Amino acid sequence: MALERLFRRRRTQGEVRDVPELWTRCPSCDAPIYKKDLEQNLYVCPKCSHHIRFPAMRRIESLADAGSFEQTTRLKPADPLHFTDTEPYAKRLERYQKEAGRPDAIVGGRCLIGGVPSVLMVMDAAFAGGSMGSVVGEEITRGAELAAQEGRALVIVSASGGARMQEAALSLMQMAKTTLALDRLWAKRLPYVSILTDPTTGGVTASFAAIADVIFAEPGALIGFAGPRVIKQTIRQDLPEGFQRSEFLLKHGMVDKVVDRRMLKEAVARVLKQLAGGARAAGV
């Protein structure tokens, strides 16, 4: 791999100049992948089809019709509890915001998906593991209210490690808040599609992510509420292999379909057209 090392670092006149790495490795099969090829393949390994975690804005580009996305998320988190563990929460937030390039673990707005007017909300696992705090809950709620107000479909892409511990009970309250917000969509018979990606766990799984009209999941995604160690200790039984993966959940009726990321937009658009058409036929 001498060529790869050459790409990583090049010496010029006695100084070290960093050059962006052109290659990466699949975390599943360990195959080397040219980064541009990986991006063009929507971060799906061309060797083993492992679905590598996807940047939030690239996710939006892959689902929304070209040029149709209008961002509406803009809220910034606060620190009402003045929480401190190994460091102050406010300091953590500054670091997360710098690393992820956004105020919190969600980005969303209006768009068209296959020509269907929609509100698309995408969680960002790069920000604090996609944990759900007050901002995530509020933005999901506002997204549902916006869809109801404007007669749009709602699509939420989940990627979360669960509730944000630094916000304690305020974070847990978002489970009820987001669930109730969806009632406004259902009252108008507007479609809601949930897309579960790796990982979707904790309070997100136990609230809005699991109560959609149609639930899609990406192949091999980790989906569950508590971790396997906690579950095993609680029920005192051995757990079946892969029981928290999307394929296992499909087999047991927890998701409607496991869809390759490269075909996800087509699948979502087809469902939205069918559900939106049914609502119009009913005179809603």
PDB file of N, CA and C in Angstrom, residues 79-81 83 89 132-134 163-175:
ATOM      1  N   ASP A  79     -28.819  24.927  27.479  1.00  0.00           N
ATOM      2  CA  ASP A  79     -28.334  24.089  28.579  1.00  0.00           C
ATOM      3  C   ASP A  79     -29.075  24.474  29.855  1.00  0.00           C
ATOM      4  N   PRO A  80     -30.408  24.228  29.892  1.00  0.00           N
ATOM      5  CA  PRO A  80     -31.203  24.700  31.037  1.00  0.00           C
ATOM      6  C   PRO A  80     -30.835  24.038  32.354  1.00  0.00           C
ATOM      7  N   LEU A  81     -30.257  22.820  32.294  1.00  0.00           N
ATOM      8  CA  LEU A  81     -29.903  22.113  33.522  1.00  0.00           C
ATOM      9  C   LEU A  81     -28.476  22.415  33.977  1.00  0.00           C
ATOM     10  N   PHE A  83     -25.782  21.140  32.910  1.00  0.00           N
ATOM     11  CA  PHE A  83     -25.304  19.778  33.162  1.00  0.00           C
ATOM     12  C   PHE A  83     -23.796  19.683  32.950  1.00  0.00           C
ATOM     13  N   TYR A  89     -21.880  20.555  29.530  1.00  0.00           N
ATOM     14  CA  TYR A  89     -22.680  20.254  28.336  1.00  0.00           C
ATOM     15  C   TYR A  89     -22.527  21.350  27.283  1.00  0.00           C
ATOM     16  N   MET A 132     -31.404  12.324  20.794  1.00  0.00           N
ATOM     17  CA  MET A 132     -32.584  13.186  20.733  1.00  0.00           C
ATOM     18  C   MET A 132     -32.689  14.040  21.986  1.00  0.00           C
ATOM     19  N   GLY A 133     -32.452  15.327  21.804  1.00  0.00           N
ATOM     20  CA  GLY A 133     -32.663  16.283  22.873  1.00  0.00           C
ATOM     21  C   GLY A 133     -33.860  17.159  22.543  1.00  0.00           C
ATOM     22  N   SER A 134     -33.976  18.285  23.211  1.00  0.00           N
ATOM     23  CA  SER A 134     -35.122  19.169  23.039  1.00  0.00           C
ATOM     24  C   SER A 134     -35.220  19.734  21.627  1.00  0.00           C
ATOM     25  N   ALA A 163     -32.049   8.844  23.657  1.00  0.00           N
ATOM     26  CA  ALA A 163     -32.217  10.122  24.353  1.00  0.00           C
ATOM     27  C   ALA A 163     -30.867  10.735  24.718  1.00  0.00           C
ATOM     28  N   ARG A 164     -30.827  12.057  24.825  1.00  0.00           N
ATOM     29  CA  ARG A 164     -29.581  12.756  25.179  1.00  0.00           C
ATOM     30  C   ARG A 164     -29.523  12.920  26.696  1.00  0.00           C
ATOM     31  N   MET A 165     -28.622  12.196  27.321  1.00  0.00           N
ATOM     32  CA  MET A 165     -28.576  12.119  28.780  1.00  0.00           C
ATOM     33  C   MET A 165     -28.322  13.474  29.429  1.00  0.00           C
ATOM     34  N   GLN A 166     -27.628  14.388  28.735  1.00  0.00           N
ATOM     35  CA  GLN A 166     -27.327  15.686  29.327  1.00  0.00           C
ATOM     36  C   GLN A 166     -28.576  16.558  29.487  1.00  0.00           C
ATOM     37  N   GLU A 167     -29.690  16.155  28.861  1.00  0.00           N
ATOM     38  CA  GLU A 167     -30.932  16.916  29.013  1.00  0.00           C
ATOM     39  C   GLU A 167     -31.953  16.166  29.855  1.00  0.00           C
ATOM     40  N   ALA A 168     -31.576  14.989  30.355  1.00  0.00           N
ATOM     41  CA  ALA A 168     -32.366  14.244  31.336  1.00  0.00           C
ATOM     42  C   ALA A 168     -33.837  14.134  30.934  1.00  0.00           C
ATOM     43  N   ALA A 169     -34.750  14.487  31.852  1.00  0.00           N
ATOM     44  CA  ALA A 169     -36.188  14.334  31.616  1.00  0.00           C
ATOM     45  C   ALA A 169     -36.673  15.181  30.445  1.00  0.00           C
ATOM     46  N   LEU A 170     -36.007  16.291  30.159  1.00  0.00           N
ATOM     47  CA  LEU A 170     -36.391  17.128  29.021  1.00  0.00           C
ATOM     48  C   LEU A 170     -36.257  16.352  27.716  1.00  0.00           C
ATOM     49  N   SER A 171     -35.241  15.500  27.656  1.00  0.00           N
ATOM     50  CA  SER A 171     -35.069  14.663  26.480  1.00  0.00           C
ATOM     51  C   SER A 171     -36.154  13.596  26.396  1.00  0.00           C
ATOM     52  N   LEU A 172     -36.460  12.961  27.513  1.00  0.00           N
ATOM     53  CA  LEU A 172     -37.482  11.907  27.517  1.00  0.00           C
ATOM     54  C   LEU A 172     -38.853  12.449  27.129  1.00  0.00           C
ATOM     55  N   MET A 173     -39.123  13.693  27.457  1.00  0.00           N
ATOM     56  CA  MET A 173     -40.413  14.308  27.127  1.00  0.00           C
ATOM     57  C   MET A 173     -40.631  14.396  25.621  1.00  0.00           C
ATOM     58  N   GLN A 174     -39.561  14.369  24.854  1.00  0.00           N
ATOM     59  CA  GLN A 174     -39.699  14.491  23.395  1.00  0.00           C
ATOM     60  C   GLN A 174     -40.381  13.273  22.789  1.00  0.00           C
ATOM     61  N   MET A 175     -40.346  12.136  23.471  1.00  0.00           N
ATOM     62  CA  MET A 175     -41.008  10.938  22.967  1.00  0.00           C
ATOM     63  C   MET A 175     -42.514  11.174  22.853  1.00  0.00           C
TER      64      MET A 175
END
